[in-house]
XYZ file of C-alpha atoms in Angstrom:
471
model
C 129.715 97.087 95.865
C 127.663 95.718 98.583
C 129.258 92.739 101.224
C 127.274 90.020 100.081
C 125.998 87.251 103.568
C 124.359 83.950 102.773
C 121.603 83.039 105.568
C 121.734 78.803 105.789
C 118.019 78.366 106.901
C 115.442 80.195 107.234
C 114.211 79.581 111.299
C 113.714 82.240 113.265
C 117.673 82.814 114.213
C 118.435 82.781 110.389
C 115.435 85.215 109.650
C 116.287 87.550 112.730
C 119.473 88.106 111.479
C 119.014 88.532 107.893
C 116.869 91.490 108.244
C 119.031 92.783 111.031
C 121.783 92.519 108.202
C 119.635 94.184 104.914
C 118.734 96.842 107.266
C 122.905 97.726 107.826
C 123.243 98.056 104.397
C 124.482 94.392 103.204
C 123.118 91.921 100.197
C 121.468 89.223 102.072
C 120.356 86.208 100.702
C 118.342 83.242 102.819
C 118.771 79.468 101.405
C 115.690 77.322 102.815
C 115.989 73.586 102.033
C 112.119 73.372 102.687
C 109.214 75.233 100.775
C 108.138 77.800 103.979
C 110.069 79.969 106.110
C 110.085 79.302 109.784
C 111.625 76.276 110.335
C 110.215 74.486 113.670
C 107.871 77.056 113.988
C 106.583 76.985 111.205
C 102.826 76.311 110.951
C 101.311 73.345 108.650
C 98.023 72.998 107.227
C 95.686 69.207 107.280
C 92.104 69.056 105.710
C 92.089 72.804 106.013
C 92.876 73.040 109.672
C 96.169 75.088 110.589
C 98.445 73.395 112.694
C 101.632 74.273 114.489
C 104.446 72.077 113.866
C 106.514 72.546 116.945
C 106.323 74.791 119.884
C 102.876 75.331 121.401
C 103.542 78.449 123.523
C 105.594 81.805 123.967
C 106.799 81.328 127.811
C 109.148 84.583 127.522
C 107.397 87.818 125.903
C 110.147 89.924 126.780
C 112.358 88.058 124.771
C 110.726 88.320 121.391
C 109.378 91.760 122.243
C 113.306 92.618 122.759
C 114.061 90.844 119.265
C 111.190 92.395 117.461
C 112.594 95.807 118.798
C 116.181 95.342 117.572
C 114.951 94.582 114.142
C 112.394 98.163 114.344
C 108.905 96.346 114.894
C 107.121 96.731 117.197
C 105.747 92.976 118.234
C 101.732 93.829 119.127
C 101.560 95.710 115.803
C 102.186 92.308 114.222
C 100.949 89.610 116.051
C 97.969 89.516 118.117
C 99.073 87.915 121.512
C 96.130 85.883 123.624
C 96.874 85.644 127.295
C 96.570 82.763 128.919
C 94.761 82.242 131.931
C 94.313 78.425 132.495
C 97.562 76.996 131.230
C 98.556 73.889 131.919
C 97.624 70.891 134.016
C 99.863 67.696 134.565
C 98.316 64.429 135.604
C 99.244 60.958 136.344
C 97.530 58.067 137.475
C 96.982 58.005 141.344
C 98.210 61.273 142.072
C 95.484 64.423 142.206
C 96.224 66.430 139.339
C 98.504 69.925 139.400
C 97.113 72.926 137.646
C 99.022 76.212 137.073
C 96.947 79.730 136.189
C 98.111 82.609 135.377
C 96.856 83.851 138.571
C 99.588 83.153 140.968
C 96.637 83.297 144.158
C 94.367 80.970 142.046
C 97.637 78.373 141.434
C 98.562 79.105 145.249
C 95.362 77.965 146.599
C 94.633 75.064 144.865
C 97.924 73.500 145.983
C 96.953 74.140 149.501
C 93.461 72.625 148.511
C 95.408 68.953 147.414
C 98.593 69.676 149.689
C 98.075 71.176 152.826
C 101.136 73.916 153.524
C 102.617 73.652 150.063
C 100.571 76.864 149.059
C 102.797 79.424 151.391
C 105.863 77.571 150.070
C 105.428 78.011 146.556
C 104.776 81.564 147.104
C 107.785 82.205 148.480
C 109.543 79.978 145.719
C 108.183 82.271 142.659
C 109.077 85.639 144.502
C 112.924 84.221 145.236
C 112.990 82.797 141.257
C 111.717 86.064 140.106
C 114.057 88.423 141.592
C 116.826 85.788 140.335
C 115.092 85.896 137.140
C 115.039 89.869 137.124
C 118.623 90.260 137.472
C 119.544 87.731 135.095
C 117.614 88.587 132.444
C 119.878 91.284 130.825
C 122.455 88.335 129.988
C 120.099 86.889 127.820
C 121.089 89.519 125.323
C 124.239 89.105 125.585
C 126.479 86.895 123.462
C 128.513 84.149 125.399
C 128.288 86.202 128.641
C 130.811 85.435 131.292
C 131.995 87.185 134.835
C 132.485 90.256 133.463
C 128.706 90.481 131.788
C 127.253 89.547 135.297
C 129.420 91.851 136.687
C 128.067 94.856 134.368
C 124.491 93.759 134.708
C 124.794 93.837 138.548
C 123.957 90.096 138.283
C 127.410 89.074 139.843
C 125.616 87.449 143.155
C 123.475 84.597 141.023
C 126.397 82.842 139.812
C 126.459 80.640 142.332
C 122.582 79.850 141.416
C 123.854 79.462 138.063
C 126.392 76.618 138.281
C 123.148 74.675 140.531
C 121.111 71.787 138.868
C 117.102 72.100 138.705
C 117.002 69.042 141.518
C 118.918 71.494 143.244
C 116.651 74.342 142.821
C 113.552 72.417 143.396
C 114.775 70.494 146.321
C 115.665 73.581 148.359
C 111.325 74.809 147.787
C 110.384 71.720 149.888
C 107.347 71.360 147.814
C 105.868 68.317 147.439
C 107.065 65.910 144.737
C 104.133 66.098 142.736
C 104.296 69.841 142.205
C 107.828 69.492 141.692
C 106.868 67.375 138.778
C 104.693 70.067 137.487
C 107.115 72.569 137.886
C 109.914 70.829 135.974
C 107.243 69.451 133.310
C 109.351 71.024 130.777
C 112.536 69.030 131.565
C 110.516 65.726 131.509
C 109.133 66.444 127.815
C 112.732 67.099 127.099
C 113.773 63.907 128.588
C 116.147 65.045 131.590
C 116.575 64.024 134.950
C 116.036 67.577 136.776
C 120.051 66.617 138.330
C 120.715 67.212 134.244
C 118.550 70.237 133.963
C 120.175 73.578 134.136
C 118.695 75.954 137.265
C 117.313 77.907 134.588
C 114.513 75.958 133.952
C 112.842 76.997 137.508
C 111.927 80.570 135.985
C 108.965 79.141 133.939
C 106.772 79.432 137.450
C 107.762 83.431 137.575
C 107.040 84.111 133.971
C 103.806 82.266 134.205
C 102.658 84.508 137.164
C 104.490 87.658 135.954
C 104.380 88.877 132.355
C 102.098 85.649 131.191
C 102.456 83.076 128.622
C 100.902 83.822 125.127
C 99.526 82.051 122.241
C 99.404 84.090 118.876
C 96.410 84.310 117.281
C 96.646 82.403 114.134
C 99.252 79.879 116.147
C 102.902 80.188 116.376
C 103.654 80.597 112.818
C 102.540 83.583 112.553
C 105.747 85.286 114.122
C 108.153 83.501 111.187
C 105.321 84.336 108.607
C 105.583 88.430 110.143
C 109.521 87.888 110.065
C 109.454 86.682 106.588
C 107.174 89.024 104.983
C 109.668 91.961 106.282
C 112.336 90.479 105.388
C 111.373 90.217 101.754
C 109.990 93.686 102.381
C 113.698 95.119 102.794
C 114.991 93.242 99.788
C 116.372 89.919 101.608
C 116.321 87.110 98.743
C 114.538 84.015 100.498
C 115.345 81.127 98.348
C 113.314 78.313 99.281
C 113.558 74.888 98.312
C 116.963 75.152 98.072
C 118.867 72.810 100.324
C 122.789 73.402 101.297
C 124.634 70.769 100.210
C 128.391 72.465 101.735
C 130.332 75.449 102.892
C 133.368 76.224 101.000
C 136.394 77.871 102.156
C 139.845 79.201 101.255
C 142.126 78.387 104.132
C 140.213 78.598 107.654
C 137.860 81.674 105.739
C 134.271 80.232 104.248
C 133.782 82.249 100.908
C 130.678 80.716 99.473
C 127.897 77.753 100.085
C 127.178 75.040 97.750
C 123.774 73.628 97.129
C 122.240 70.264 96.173
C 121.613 71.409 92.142
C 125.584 72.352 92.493
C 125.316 75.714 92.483
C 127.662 78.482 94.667
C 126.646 81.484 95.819
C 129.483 83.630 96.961
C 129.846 85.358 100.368
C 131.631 87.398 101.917
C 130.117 86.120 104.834
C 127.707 82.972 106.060
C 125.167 82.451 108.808
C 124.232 78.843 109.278
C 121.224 78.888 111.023
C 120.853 74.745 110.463
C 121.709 73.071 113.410
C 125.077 74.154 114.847
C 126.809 70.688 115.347
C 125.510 69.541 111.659
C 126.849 73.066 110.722
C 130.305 72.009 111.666
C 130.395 67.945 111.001
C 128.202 67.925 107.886
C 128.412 70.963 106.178
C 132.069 72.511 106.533
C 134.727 70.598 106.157
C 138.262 70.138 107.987
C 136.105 71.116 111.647
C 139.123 70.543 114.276
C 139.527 67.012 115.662
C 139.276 67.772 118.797
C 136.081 70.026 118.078
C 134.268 67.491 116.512
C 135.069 64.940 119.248
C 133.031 67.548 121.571
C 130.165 68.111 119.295
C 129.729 64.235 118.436
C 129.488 63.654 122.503
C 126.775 66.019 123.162
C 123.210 64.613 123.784
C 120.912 65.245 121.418
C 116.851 65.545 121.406
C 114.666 64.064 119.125
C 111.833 65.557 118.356
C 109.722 62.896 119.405
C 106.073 61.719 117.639
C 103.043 63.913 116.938
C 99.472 63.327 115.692
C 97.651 66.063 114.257
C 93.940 65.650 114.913
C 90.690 66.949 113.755
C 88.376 67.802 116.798
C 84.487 68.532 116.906
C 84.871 72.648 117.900
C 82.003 71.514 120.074
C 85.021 69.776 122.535
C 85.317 71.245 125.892
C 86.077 75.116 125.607
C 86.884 75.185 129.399
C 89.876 73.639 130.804
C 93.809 74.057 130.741
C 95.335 74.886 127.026
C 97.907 72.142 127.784
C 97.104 68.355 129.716
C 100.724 66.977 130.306
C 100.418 63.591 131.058
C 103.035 61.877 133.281
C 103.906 57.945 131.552
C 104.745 54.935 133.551
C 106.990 52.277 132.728
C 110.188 55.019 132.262
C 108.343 57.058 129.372
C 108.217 60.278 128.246
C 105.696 62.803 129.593
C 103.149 63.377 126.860
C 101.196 66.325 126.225
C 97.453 67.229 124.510
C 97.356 70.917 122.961
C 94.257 72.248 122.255
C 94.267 75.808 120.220
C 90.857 76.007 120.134
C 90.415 76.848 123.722
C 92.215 80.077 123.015
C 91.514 81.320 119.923
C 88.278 80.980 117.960
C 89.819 81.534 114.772
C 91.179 78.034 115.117
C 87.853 76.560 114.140
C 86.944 76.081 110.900
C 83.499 75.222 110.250
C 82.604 72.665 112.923
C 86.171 71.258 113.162
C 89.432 72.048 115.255
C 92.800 71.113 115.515
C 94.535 69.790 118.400
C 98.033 67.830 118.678
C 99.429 65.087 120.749
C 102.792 64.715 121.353
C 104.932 62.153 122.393
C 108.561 63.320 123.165
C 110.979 59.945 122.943
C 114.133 59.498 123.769
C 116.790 59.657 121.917
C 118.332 56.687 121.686
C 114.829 54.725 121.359
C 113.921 56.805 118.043
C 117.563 55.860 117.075
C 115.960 52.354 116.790
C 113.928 53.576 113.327
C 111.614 54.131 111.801
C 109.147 50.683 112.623
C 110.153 51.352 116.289
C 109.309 55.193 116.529
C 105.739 54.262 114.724
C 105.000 51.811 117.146
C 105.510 54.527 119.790
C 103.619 56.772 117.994
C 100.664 53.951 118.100
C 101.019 53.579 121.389
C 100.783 57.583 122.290
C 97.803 57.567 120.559
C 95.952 54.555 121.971
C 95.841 55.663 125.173
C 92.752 57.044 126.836
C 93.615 60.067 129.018
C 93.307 62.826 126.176
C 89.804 61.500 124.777
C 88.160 63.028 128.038
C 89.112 66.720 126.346
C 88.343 66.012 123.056
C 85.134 65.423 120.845
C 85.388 63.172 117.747
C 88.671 63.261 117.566
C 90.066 62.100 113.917
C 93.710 61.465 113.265
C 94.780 63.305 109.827
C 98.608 63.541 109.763
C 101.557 62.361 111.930
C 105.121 63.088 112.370
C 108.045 60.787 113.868
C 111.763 61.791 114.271
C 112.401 60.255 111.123
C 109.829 62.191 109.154
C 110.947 65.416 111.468
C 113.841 64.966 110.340
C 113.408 64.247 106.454
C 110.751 67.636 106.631
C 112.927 70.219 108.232
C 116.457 68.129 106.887
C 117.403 68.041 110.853
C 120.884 67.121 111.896
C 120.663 63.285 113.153
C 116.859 63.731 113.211
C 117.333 65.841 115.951
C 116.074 69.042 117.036
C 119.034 70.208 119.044
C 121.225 69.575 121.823
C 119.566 69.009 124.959
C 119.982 72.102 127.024
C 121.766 70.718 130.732
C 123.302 72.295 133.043
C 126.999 71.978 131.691
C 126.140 72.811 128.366
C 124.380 76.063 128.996
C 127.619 76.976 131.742
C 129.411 76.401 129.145
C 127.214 79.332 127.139
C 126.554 76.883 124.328
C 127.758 76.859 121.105
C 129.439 80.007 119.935
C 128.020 82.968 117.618
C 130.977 83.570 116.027
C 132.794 80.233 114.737
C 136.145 80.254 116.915
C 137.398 78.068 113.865
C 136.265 79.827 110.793
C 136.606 83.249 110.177
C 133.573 84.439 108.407
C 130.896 81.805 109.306
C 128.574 82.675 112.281
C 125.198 80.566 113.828
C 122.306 80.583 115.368
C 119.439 79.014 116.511
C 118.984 77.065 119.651
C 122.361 75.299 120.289
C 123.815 78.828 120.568
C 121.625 80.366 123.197
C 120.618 79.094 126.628
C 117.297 78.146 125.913
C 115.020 76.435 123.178
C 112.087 78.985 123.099
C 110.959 80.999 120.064
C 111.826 84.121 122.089
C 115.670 82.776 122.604
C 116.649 81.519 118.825
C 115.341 85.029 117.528
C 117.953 86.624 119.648
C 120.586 84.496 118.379
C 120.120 85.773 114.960
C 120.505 89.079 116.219
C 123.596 88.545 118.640
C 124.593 86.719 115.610
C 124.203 89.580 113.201
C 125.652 91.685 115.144
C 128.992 90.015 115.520
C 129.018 90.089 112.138
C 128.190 93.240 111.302
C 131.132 94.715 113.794
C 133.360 92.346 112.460
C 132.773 93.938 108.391
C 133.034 97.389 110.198
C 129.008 97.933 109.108
C-alpha cells in the first residue's frame, strides 16, 4: 500500500514538492484553504483584466529553471519568459531619478551622466557581487547549509561576506547615496534598515546585468497554474477550498490533518507549506516553549496595500516596467507596475492592468483595518504614478487584513522578514527538529522570498522526506 503525504497549501513550495513526491511513488494529496492553486502568486482576475496578486518579477531564473528541472520540466517549454530591458526606476522628490537596464553599460553611463565618477565604481561593484554571487549560488540548493556545504561548494572564502549587513556591503562601493537607495530598493519595500538587511540582498545588481530579470507572459501565475496542471497530471489530489483547521499527532509523530468541516485525512507524512511559524503556533499543538518563544519574537511583514487599476492600453508603452517611489515623512517606498509595457497580451480590448503598491509596516497595519484603508487612500492620492498612466480607474484593492482573510495568512502576514540574523541562522528548518514526520516550506525556510527560492523549498523539502521513508 502506498505511504500516503498530505501537502498543507498549495503555494509554490507545497506544489513543488507534491509532484516531486507522486513522481517517487507516494499518494499525495494537496489541501488549499482558497479556491486556486498558487498561493501569493497566484494571479486574480477584475473586469476581465488579469492581475498578479503578489510578486511582480522573477529576479533569479536559475533558480526556478533548477526547480523546474528537479521536478522533469523543462521551464521555457512551459512558460514563455519576456526579458526585460528597462526595469526599474526609483525616484524621490529633489533627487534626479536612478534607472537600472538590463544593459549593465547603459545603467553605467547614466550614473556617470547624474553622478560624475560613480559610473567606474559601480562597475567594479557588480563584477566583485557577481563572482560572490557565482560561488554562492550552489548553497541555494542546499538544505540548511553550514561550513561544511561552503566547504564542498568551494564557497568557504565568502563566509565572512556572509555574516556582513547590506549597509555593510553598500558602504564599502562608495557610491553615492542615492544609488545606494536604488540598489537596496528591495529592502526599503520590505521595510528594513539596510544595517537589518542580510548581504545577500546586494546580488539583485549582478542578476539584473547577468542572466536578466523576466516577466512571464500571461503574469506570474502562470508558473503555479503550469505547476498545478502537472501535478494533477501525475495523480496529486488538489483539494481546494479546504482549509486546515489542525495537525494531529501521536506522541511527537503528526499522523493526520484536520480540516474546518472536521474531517481527517491520514498521513503518514505532512508538508505544511502555510506559513512556518503559524505551522507551529496555530496548527500543531504542544510546539516547545522555548520554540515558540523564538518564533513569536521574529519580525514579521505585512503585505502591505494594493490597488488594482484599469489603464487606457494607450498609457505610455516606453519607460521602466517598475517606478519605485521613495516616501517622506518615514514611509514605505511605493511602487507602480505596469504589465502592459511587457507583454501585449495584457491588454484587453482598450484596457490594461497595472498595480500600486504600498508596503506598510508592520506594526502600523497592526492598527486595523480603518487605519490600513486610510493608508491605502493615501497611496493612491498621490500624484507621482498618474504621469505613467492613462485613465487610470481603481477596480479592486487589497489591505493586510483582506491579504490576510484571502490567502488565510499567519498574523496577516506574508512571512518573516528576511535580516541578516535570520537568514545566518538558515531560517526555519525543512525538516521539523520537533516533530517527526511534518516537514515545510515556503519562504520562512529558505534565504530568500522570490518565486524562484520557495519552489526549491518544496523540493529540499521533499526530498528530506522522501530519504527519510527510504523512497
Amino acid at each position: 500500500m502506498k505511504k500516503r503525504v498530505v501537502v498543507i497549501g498549495a503555494g509554490m513550495g507545497g506544489l513543488t514538492a507534491a509532484i516531486k513526491l507522486v513522481a517517487a511513488g507516494l499518494s499525495v494529496t494537496v489541501v488549499e484553504a482558497s479556491a486556486h492553486a498558487g498561493g501569493l502568486a497566484a494571479s486574480v482576475e477584475h473586469e476581465g483584466l488579469r492581475f498578479d496578486a503578489g510578486p511582480y518579477i522573477l529576479l533569479d531564473l536559475p533558480g526556478l529553471q533548477w526547480a523546474f528541472g528537479a521536478l522533469g520540466l523543462v521551464l521555457e517549454e512551459h512558460v514563455e519568459l519576456l526579458p526585460i530591458d528597462d526595469v526599474y526606476e526609483v525616484a524621490a522628490d529633489g533627487r534626479p531619478p536612478v534607472r537600472f537596464f538590463k544593459s549593465l553599460e547603459a545603467t553605467a553611463s547614466g550614473f556617470e551622466r547624474s553622478f560624475p565618477g560613480s559610473g567606474k565604481r559601480y562597475l567594479s561593484y557588480v563584477a566583485r557581487v557577481t563572482k560572490v554571487n557565482d560561488r554562492l549560488r550552489p548553497t541555494l540548493t542546499v538544505s540548511h547549509p553550514g561550513v561544511l556545504d561552503l566547504v564542498k561548494n568551494g564557497a568557504l572564502l565568502q563566509g565572512p561576506f556572509l555574516l556582513r549587513s547590506l549597509a555593510s556591503v553598500l558602504r564599502a562601493t562608495h557610491l553615492p547615496a542615492e544609488i545606494v537607495d536604488a540598489i537596496a530598493i528591495w529592502t526599503h519595500v520590505a521595510g528594513q534598515t539596510l544595517d537589518e538587511a542580510p548581504s545577500p540582498l546586494s546580488f539583485v545588481p549582478a542578476l539584473i546585468h547577468g542572466i536578466g530579470a523576466y516577466y512571464p507572459r500571461g503574469g506570474i501565475g502562470t508558473i503555479p497554474r503550469v505547476l498545478a496542471d502537472h501535478a494533477r497530471s501525475l495523480g496529486v489530489e488538489l483539494r481546494l477550498s479546504t482549509k486546515v483547521r489542525a495537525i494531529r499527532r501521536e506522541g511527537a509523530r503528526v499522523t493526520s490533518v484536520e480540516t474546518e468541516s472536521g474531517a481527517t485525512i491520514d498521513a503518514d507524512a505532512i508538508v505544511s507549506n502555510a506559513s512556518a511559524v503559524g505551522t507551529y503556533l496555530d496548527l500543531v499543538d504542544g510546539t516547545p516553549r522555548g520554540a515558540a518563544r523564538d518564533l513569536r519574537a521574529l519580525p514579521l511583514q505585512s503585505p502591505g496595500v494594493c490597488a488594482y487599476l484599469s489603464i487606457a492600453s494607450s498609457s505610455p508603452r516606453g519607460g521602466p516596467y517598475l517606478h519605485f517611489r521613495l516616501a517622506e515623512r518615514g514611509e514605505l517606498t511605493r511602487v507602480l507596475i505596469r504589465p502592459h509595457v511587457l507583454d501585449d497580451g495584457a491588454i484587453v480590448g482598450a484596457r490594461a492592468p497595472a498595480r500600486i503598491l504600498g508596503p506598510m509596516r508592520y506594526a502600523a497595519a497592526a492598527a486595523g483595518e480603518p487605519a490600513q484603508r486610510d493608508y491605502l487612500e493615501r497611496v493612491t492620492a498621490e500624484p507621482w504614478w498618474r504621469a505613467h498612466v492613462y485613465d487610470a480607474r481603481m477596480v479592486a484593492t487589497r489591505t493586510p487584513q483582506t491579504w490576510g482573510e484571502a490567502h488565510h495568512l499567519h498574523a496577516q502576514s506574508m512571512n518573516p522578514v528576511m535580516t541578516a540574523k535570520f537568514m545566518r541562522q538558515g531560517r526555519i528548518p525543512h525538516r521539523s527538529p520537533h516533530f517527526p514526520g511534518l516537514y515545510l516550506a515556503g519562504s520562512s525556510t529558505h534565504p530568500g522570498q522570490w518565486v524562484s527560492f520557495t519552489a526549491i523549498s518544496g523540493i529540499l523539502a521533499a526530498n528530506l522526506l522522501r530519504e527519510d521513508l527510504g523512497c
